[in-house]
Amino acid sequence: MKENVQYKNEALASLKGNWAQSVLGILILLLISYALVAPMYAMILKDPTDLEAITAAQNRFTPLIWILSIFFIDPLQLGYVISFKVMSQSGDGRVVGNMFRIGLSNYWRHVWAVLLRGIYTVLWSLLLIVPGIIKALSYAMTYYVLEDYPELSVNKSIELSMAMMKGRKYDLFYLYLSLIGWFLLSLLTLGIGLLWFYPYAQACQHAFYQDVKHDYLMRRNAEKAASEYAPAAPASTTPAPEAPKASENPEDYMPK
């Protein structure tokens, strides 16, 4: 397991020479998002004191904004996240082009991934905030898994993310905490600094994924080797212990 400073150094190394494209990518996402909500805010600002008109505008535009976000912005955001994986592994810093290419390829698979991950997170959040945060951390590697293992279904990709994050959720949470200082400094620039903070955070998260994936594969290989060379258990008349029920596993309280 690496230290946070190593993830950050790897992130800065991958971003070297690619900052302009990374910032432009998040700026495009923000402009598209603003274009979706602009008509609603234009109606609201006509008369901010007219509560009835404000409610009517929200009822009219909110479902449309939600639908457009799911079917257009969310796939592009997924493409933006994966573009940092491409940048790190192949040196391809064309973040904007890769954002559209990756996000809009396998389109319905990506839409379903964003939607299903969101549904699971919301369901867990209905219990309490803490379970929702824990599950969000478990699902954090889903987009990378989708790209690395295209043969897996979306649900299996989520489950593989959970398997990779087993015992590593606090490590990711600690990585996020270590970035809070930069986030707060970005807010002091009236939010302009966020254009640089978000790419940096995404690059750090991908560096974390590479470490988690490596550890997971090493663990799986070790378990496989141990099972292949383990001596056969002697025959016994003592009945095997009963397997624990699924409900005894905290990961099984909600659908995966």
XYZ file of C-alpha atoms in Angstrom:
256
model
C 0.000 0.000 0.000
C 1.342 3.399 -0.999
C 1.257 6.636 0.938
C -0.922 9.579 -0.071
C 2.121 11.587 -1.069
C 2.968 8.907 -3.640
C -0.499 9.103 -5.187
C -0.156 12.883 -5.371
C 3.280 12.711 -6.951
C 2.009 10.266 -9.562
C -0.952 12.549 -10.235
C 1.268 15.583 -10.743
C 3.566 13.584 -13.012
C 0.663 12.509 -15.252
C -0.723 16.055 -15.351
C 2.605 17.611 -16.326
C 2.089 19.166 -19.749
C -1.611 18.217 -19.697
C -3.052 20.840 -17.368
C -4.597 22.929 -20.168
C -6.632 20.033 -21.561
C -7.620 18.886 -18.064
C -8.875 22.333 -17.093
C -10.624 22.795 -20.448
C -12.431 19.487 -19.975
C -13.956 20.407 -16.619
C -14.767 23.892 -17.940
C -16.736 22.359 -20.815
C -18.659 20.159 -18.374
C -19.502 23.173 -16.241
C -20.640 25.215 -19.248
C -22.877 22.372 -20.460
C -24.351 22.045 -16.971
C -24.957 25.793 -16.801
C -26.664 25.726 -20.214
C -29.128 23.157 -18.846
C -30.147 25.226 -15.827
C -29.933 28.669 -17.461
C -33.530 28.686 -18.805
C -34.926 27.901 -15.357
C -32.866 30.597 -13.648
C -33.800 33.091 -16.361
C -37.470 32.596 -15.513
C -36.766 32.835 -11.778
C -34.761 36.041 -12.111
C -37.536 37.778 -14.013
C -39.270 38.294 -10.682
C -37.473 36.726 -7.694
C -40.335 37.768 -5.426
C -42.978 35.808 -7.339
C -42.948 32.533 -5.421
C -45.667 31.017 -7.577
C -43.686 31.666 -10.757
C -40.526 30.274 -9.158
C -42.333 27.076 -8.147
C -43.826 26.730 -11.632
C -40.394 27.148 -13.241
C -38.850 24.546 -10.942
C -41.656 22.060 -11.591
C -41.318 22.630 -15.316
C -37.560 22.421 -15.733
C -36.312 20.164 -12.918
C -37.441 16.844 -14.517
C -35.944 17.916 -17.849
C -32.657 18.918 -16.230
C -32.529 15.604 -14.368
C -33.125 13.603 -17.560
C -30.555 15.542 -19.604
C -28.015 15.180 -16.816
C -28.393 11.397 -16.746
C -28.327 10.914 -20.506
C -25.703 13.468 -21.483
C -23.688 15.082 -18.679
C -23.151 11.932 -16.601
C -21.666 9.869 -19.494
C -19.351 12.789 -20.297
C -18.317 12.992 -16.663
C -17.542 9.265 -16.748
C -15.484 9.879 -19.889
C -13.659 12.698 -18.113
C -12.777 10.408 -15.198
C -11.498 7.659 -17.505
C -9.486 10.162 -19.564
C -7.085 10.425 -16.616
C -6.571 6.679 -16.768
C -5.705 7.000 -20.472
C -3.423 9.950 -19.722
C -1.538 8.084 -17.013
C -1.121 4.810 -18.883
C -0.496 5.952 -22.455
C 0.494 9.591 -22.066
C -2.468 10.666 -24.206
C -3.339 14.085 -22.794
C -6.254 14.811 -25.145
C -8.664 14.994 -22.232
C -11.457 16.801 -24.082
C -11.445 14.462 -27.071
C -11.160 11.381 -24.885
C -13.931 12.653 -22.628
C -16.384 12.685 -25.534
C -15.001 9.559 -27.209
C -15.053 7.406 -24.075
C -18.193 8.876 -22.565
C -20.309 8.458 -25.684
C -18.902 5.059 -26.698
C -20.739 2.096 -25.161
C -23.273 4.791 -24.416
C -26.061 2.786 -22.777
C -23.584 0.792 -20.697
C -22.192 4.032 -19.299
C -25.624 5.539 -18.669
C -26.697 2.411 -16.843
C -23.472 2.376 -14.799
C -23.968 5.943 -13.588
C -27.655 5.364 -12.885
C -27.237 2.018 -11.090
C -24.364 3.227 -8.950
C -26.399 6.277 -8.018
C -29.455 4.181 -7.139
C -27.460 1.864 -4.879
C -25.802 4.797 -3.129
C -29.140 6.524 -2.545
C -30.703 3.324 -1.192
C -27.916 2.938 1.325
C -28.114 6.640 2.204
C -31.770 6.174 3.109
C -30.627 4.114 6.093
C -28.196 6.739 7.402
C -25.559 9.082 5.990
C -22.655 6.913 7.136
C -23.738 3.732 5.279
C -24.234 5.860 2.167
C -20.701 7.252 2.430
C -19.248 3.779 2.999
C -21.017 2.407 -0.057
C -20.013 5.407 -2.172
C -16.401 4.589 -1.302
C -17.000 0.930 -2.186
C -18.368 1.891 -5.597
C -15.684 4.516 -6.308
C -13.650 2.286 -8.647
C -16.633 1.264 -10.808
C -15.845 3.501 -13.793
C -12.258 2.266 -14.003
C -13.428 -1.347 -13.763
C -15.874 -0.749 -16.612
C -12.992 0.361 -18.804
C -10.557 -2.366 -17.732
C -13.065 -5.241 -17.866
C -15.539 -4.562 -20.715
C -16.701 -8.182 -20.591
C -18.300 -7.635 -17.173
C -21.858 -6.456 -16.731
C -22.417 -3.151 -14.962
C -23.579 -4.894 -11.789
C -20.544 -7.195 -11.818
C -18.320 -4.151 -12.308
C -19.835 -2.597 -9.194
C -19.274 -5.819 -7.275
C -15.652 -5.969 -8.453
C -15.182 -2.391 -7.263
C -16.519 -3.490 -3.871
C -14.095 -6.439 -3.812
C -11.144 -4.207 -4.667
C -12.129 -1.695 -1.994
C -12.522 -4.299 0.738
C -10.248 -3.093 3.515
C -9.258 0.004 1.511
C -12.283 2.284 1.958
C -10.672 4.211 4.803
C -7.530 4.677 2.697
C -9.547 6.370 -0.033
C -11.425 8.445 2.531
C -8.093 9.500 4.025
C -6.863 10.480 0.542
C -9.953 12.652 0.081
C -9.364 14.240 3.493
C -5.784 15.080 2.538
C -7.121 17.112 -0.408
C -9.493 19.246 1.658
C -6.889 21.967 2.158
C -6.524 22.493 -1.591
C -10.298 22.425 -1.949
C -10.755 25.182 0.619
C -8.032 27.277 -1.007
C -9.811 26.832 -4.336
C -12.995 28.243 -2.815
C -11.101 31.361 -1.755
C -10.496 32.110 -5.446
C -14.280 32.427 -5.980
C -14.287 28.843 -7.231
C -11.864 29.465 -10.114
C -9.255 27.285 -8.446
C -11.657 24.339 -8.650
C -10.870 24.139 -12.369
C -7.396 22.978 -11.342
C -8.366 21.160 -8.154
C -10.842 18.757 -9.794
C -8.379 17.378 -12.392
C -5.777 16.996 -9.651
C -8.246 15.076 -7.470
C -9.211 12.811 -10.380
C -5.572 12.073 -11.164
C -4.971 11.226 -7.492
C -7.971 8.887 -7.483
C -6.706 7.070 -10.574
C -3.295 6.617 -8.950
C -5.121 5.137 -5.964
C -7.047 2.785 -8.286
C -3.830 1.490 -9.827
C -2.543 0.640 -6.361
C -5.823 -0.958 -5.258
C -6.077 -3.009 -8.449
C -2.498 -4.238 -8.064
C -3.083 -5.267 -4.455
C -6.343 -6.999 -5.358
C -4.760 -9.018 -8.180
C -1.831 -9.993 -5.961
C -4.249 -11.112 -3.257
C -6.311 -13.135 -5.736
C -3.216 -14.819 -7.175
C -1.984 -15.687 -3.688
C -5.364 -17.170 -2.763
C -5.442 -19.159 -5.991
C -1.948 -20.505 -5.439
C -2.760 -21.446 -1.853
C -5.872 -23.334 -2.911
C -3.998 -25.229 -5.635
C -1.178 -26.409 -3.384
C -3.102 -26.900 -0.161
C -3.061 -30.552 1.006
C -6.336 -32.394 0.807
C -8.244 -32.411 4.071
C -8.485 -35.838 5.729
C -11.841 -37.508 5.679
C -13.882 -36.855 8.782
C -17.169 -37.981 10.084
C -17.645 -34.652 11.849
C -20.182 -32.613 9.932
C -18.874 -29.381 8.375
C -19.888 -26.188 10.156
C -22.930 -24.540 8.766
C -22.151 -21.627 6.438
C -23.108 -18.218 7.813
C -26.313 -16.809 6.524
C -26.130 -14.031 3.911
C -27.879 -11.631 6.266
C -24.934 -11.938 8.682
C -22.688 -10.186 6.162
C -23.012 -6.364 6.468
C -22.354 -6.080 2.712
C -25.557 -8.004 2.020
C -28.077 -5.776 3.791
C -28.933 -4.099 0.486
C -28.647 -5.215 -3.134
C -25.121 -4.959 -4.484
